[in-house]
CSV table of C-alpha atoms in Angstrom, one decimal:
chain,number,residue,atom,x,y,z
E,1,UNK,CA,16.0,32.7,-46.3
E,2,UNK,CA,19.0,34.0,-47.5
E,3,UNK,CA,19.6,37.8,-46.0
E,4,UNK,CA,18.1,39.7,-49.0
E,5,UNK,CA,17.3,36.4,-51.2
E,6,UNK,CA,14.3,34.5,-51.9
E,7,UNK,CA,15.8,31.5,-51.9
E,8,UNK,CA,14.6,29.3,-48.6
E,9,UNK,CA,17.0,26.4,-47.1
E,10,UNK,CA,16.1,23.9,-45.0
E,11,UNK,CA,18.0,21.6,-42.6
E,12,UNK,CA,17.6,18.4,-41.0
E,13,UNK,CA,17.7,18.4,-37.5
E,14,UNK,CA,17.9,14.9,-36.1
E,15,UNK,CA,15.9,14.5,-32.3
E,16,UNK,CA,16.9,11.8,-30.1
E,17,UNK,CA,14.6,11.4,-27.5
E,18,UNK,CA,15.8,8.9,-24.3
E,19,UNK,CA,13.0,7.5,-21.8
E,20,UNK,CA,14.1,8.6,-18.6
E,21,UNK,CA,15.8,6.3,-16.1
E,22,UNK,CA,13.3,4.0,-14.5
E,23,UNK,CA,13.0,5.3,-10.6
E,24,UNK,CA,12.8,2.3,-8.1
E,25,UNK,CA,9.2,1.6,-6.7
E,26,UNK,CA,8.7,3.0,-3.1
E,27,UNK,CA,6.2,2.9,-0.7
E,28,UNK,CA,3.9,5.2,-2.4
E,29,UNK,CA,3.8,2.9,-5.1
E,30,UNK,CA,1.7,0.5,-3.2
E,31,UNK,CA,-1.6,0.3,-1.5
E,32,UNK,CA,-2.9,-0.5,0.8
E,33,UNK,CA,-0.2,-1.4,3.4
E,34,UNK,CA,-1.5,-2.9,5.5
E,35,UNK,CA,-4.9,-6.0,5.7
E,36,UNK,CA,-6.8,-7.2,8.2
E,37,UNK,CA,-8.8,-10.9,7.6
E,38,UNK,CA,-11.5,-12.1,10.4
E,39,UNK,CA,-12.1,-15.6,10.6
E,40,UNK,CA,-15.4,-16.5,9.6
E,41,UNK,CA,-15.7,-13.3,7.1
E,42,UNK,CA,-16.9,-13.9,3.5
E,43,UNK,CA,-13.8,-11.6,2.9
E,44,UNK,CA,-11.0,-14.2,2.0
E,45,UNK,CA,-9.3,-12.1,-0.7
E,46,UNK,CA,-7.9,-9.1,-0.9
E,47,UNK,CA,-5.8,-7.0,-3.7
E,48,UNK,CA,-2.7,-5.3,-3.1
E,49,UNK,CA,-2.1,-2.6,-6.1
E,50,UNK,CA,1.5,-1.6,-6.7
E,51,UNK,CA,1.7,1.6,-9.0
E,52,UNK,CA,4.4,-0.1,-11.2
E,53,UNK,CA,4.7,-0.4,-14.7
E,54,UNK,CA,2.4,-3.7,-15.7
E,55,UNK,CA,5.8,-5.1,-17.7
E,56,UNK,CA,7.9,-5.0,-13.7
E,57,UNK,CA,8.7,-8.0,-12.3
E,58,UNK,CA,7.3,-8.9,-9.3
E,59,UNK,CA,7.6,-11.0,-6.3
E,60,UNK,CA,5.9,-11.5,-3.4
E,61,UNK,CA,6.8,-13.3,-0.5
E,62,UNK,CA,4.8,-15.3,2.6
E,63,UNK,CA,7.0,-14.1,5.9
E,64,UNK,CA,7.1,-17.2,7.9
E,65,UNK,CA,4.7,-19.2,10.3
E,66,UNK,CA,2.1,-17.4,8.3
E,67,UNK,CA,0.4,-20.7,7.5
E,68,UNK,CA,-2.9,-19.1,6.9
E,69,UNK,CA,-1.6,-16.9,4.2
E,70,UNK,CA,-0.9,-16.8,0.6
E,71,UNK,CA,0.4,-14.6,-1.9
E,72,UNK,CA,0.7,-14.4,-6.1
E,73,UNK,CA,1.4,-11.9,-8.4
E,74,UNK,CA,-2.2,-11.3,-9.9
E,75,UNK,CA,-3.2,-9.2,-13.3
E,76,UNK,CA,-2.6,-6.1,-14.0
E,77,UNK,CA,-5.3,-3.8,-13.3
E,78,UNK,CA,-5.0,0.2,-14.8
E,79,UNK,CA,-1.7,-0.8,-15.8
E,80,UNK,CA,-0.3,-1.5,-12.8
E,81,UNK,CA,0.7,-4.7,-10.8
E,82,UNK,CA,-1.6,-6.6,-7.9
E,83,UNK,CA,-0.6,-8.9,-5.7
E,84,UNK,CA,-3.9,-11.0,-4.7
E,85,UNK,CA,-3.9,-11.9,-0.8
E,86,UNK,CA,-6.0,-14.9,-0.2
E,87,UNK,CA,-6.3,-16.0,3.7
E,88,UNK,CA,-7.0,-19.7,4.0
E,89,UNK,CA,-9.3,-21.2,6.8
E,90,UNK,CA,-8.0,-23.8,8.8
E,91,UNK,CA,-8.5,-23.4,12.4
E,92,UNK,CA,-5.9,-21.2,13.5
E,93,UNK,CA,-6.7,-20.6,17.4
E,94,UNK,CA,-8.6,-17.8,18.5
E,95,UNK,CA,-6.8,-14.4,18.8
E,96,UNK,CA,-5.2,-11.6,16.8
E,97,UNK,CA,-2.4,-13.5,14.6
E,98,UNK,CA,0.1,-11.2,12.8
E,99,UNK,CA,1.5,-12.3,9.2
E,100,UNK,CA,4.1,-10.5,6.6
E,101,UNK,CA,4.0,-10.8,2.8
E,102,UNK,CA,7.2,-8.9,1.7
E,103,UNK,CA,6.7,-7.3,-2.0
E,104,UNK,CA,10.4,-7.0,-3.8
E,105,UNK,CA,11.6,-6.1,-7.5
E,106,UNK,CA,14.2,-7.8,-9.1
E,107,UNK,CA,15.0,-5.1,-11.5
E,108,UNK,CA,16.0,-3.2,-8.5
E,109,UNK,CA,17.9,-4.8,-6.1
E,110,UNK,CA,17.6,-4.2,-2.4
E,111,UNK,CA,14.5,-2.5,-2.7
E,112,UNK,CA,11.3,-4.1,-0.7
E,113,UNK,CA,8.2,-3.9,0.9
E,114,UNK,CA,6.8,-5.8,3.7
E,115,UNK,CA,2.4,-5.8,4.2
E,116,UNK,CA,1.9,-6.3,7.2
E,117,UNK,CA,-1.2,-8.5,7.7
E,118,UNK,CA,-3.3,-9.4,10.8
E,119,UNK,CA,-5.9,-12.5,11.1
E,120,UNK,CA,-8.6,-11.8,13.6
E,121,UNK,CA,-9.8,-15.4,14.9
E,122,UNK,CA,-12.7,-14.5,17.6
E,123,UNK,CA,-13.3,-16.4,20.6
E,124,UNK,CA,-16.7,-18.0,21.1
E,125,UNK,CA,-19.2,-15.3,22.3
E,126,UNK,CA,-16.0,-12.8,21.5
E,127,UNK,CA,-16.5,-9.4,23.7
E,128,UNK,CA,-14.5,-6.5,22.8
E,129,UNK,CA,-11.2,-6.2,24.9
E,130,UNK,CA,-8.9,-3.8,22.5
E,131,UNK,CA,-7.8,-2.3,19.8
E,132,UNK,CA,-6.2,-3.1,16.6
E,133,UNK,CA,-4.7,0.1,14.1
E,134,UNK,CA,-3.2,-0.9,10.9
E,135,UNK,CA,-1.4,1.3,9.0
E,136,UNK,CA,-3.3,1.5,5.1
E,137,UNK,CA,-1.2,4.4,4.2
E,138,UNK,CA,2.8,5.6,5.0
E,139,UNK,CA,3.7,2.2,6.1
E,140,UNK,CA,7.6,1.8,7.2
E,141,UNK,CA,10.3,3.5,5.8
E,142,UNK,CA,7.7,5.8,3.6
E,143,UNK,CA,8.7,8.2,1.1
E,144,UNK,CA,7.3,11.5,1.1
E,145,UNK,CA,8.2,14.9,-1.2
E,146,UNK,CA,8.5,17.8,0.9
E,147,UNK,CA,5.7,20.2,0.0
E,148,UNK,CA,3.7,17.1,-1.4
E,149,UNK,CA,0.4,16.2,0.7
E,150,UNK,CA,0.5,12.4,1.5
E,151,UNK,CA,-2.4,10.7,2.7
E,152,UNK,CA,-2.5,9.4,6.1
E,153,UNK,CA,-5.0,5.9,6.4
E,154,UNK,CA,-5.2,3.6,8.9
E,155,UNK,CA,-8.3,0.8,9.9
E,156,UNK,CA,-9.4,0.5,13.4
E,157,UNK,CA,-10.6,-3.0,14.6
E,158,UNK,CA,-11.4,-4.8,17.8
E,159,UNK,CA,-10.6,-8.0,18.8
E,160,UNK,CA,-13.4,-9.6,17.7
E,161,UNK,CA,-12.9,-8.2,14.2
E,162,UNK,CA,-15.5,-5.4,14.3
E,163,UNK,CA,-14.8,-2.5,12.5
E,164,UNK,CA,-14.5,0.7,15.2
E,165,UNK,CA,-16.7,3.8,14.0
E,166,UNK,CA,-16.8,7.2,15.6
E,167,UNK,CA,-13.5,6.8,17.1
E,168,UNK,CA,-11.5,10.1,17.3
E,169,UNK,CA,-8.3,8.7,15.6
E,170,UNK,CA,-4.8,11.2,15.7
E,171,UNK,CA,-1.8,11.6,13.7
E,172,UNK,CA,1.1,13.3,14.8
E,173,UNK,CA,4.2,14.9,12.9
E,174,UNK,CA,7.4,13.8,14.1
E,175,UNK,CA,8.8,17.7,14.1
E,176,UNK,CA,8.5,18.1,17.9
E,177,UNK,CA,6.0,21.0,17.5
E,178,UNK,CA,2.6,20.5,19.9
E,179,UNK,CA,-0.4,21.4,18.4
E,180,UNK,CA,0.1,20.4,14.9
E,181,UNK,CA,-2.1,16.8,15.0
E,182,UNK,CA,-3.8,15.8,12.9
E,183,UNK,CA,-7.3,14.8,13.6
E,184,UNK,CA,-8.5,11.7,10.8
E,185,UNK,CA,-11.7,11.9,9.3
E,186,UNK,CA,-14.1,8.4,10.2
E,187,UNK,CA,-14.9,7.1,6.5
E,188,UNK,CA,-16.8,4.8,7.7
E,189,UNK,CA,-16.3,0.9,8.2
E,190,UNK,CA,-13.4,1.3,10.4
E,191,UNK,CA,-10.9,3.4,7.9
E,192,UNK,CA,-9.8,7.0,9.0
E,193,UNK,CA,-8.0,9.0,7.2
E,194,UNK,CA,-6.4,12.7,6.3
């Protein structure tokens, strides 16, 4: 209103509203980080998801002499990205075989992501003789915000491709400071985490 008057005026105001920039992925934008296949498991596939817009391009890469391994961009699940991880049986030898499938984004060059995967092929009559720890969680190179909690997984496996239970599994800060470990919790079915 006019000061005193009755008379009301109105105006056009014109909004422009911009998305904002697209960040690039990092390694909180997948999960897990890291798979384990046993030979002779009905578990053949596995899902990688990648907390990516379902419209990002994606590719995924099989490192080399990973024979046993393959990699494709799957569907998108929850509006996000998979890449589907499918281990193929064809008599590698017995032992604990390490693979890579690196994840990369060609809208935003120079940034990737290797998944590391292990194959577990037991021996005949296979008797435990160590340890296997793969990262599920903060792989390398991870991205944390300060004052944000970030879960810490990883899955314990012997050689023989049993899943470890009631292990007391540790994480430690790389600040220097003793006493500040972190003790995981056993979910059950080899995975710790906390």
């Amino acid at each position: 209103r006019k000061a005193g008057g009755t008379q009301v005026e109105y105006f056009t105001v014109v909004v422009s509203i911009k998305p904002p920039a697209s960040s690039p992925p990092t390694s909180n934008s997948i999960y897990p980080l890291g798979l384990v296949f046993v030979d002779g498991s009905s578990l053949t596939q596995q899902n990688v998801g990648l907390n990516v817009p379902a419209s990002t391009m994606v590719n995924a890469v099989v490192g080399p002499g990973t024979s046993w391994l393959t990699a494709s961009v799957g569907p998108s699940i929850y509006g996000g990205q998979t890449v589907q991880f499918l281990y193929k049986q064809m008599g590698v030898a017995p032992g604990i075989h390490q693979g890579r499938v690196t994840i990369s984004f060609p809208a935003s060059p120079g940034v990737s992501f290797d998944v590391p995967t292990y194959l577990i092929v037991p021996g005949p009559a296979c008797t435990p003789t160590s340890l296997l720890m793969v990262p599920r969680t903060l792989g390398n190179n991870f991205v944390a915000t300060t004052g944000w909690p970030a879960n810490l997984e990883v899955q314990l496996v012997d050689n023989c491709g049993n899943p470890v239970v009631g292990a007391t599994v540790y994480g430690y800060p790389d600040s220097g400071n003793p006493g500040q470990e972190l003790v995981l919790a056993d979910n059950g079915n080899g995975i710790y985490s906390g």
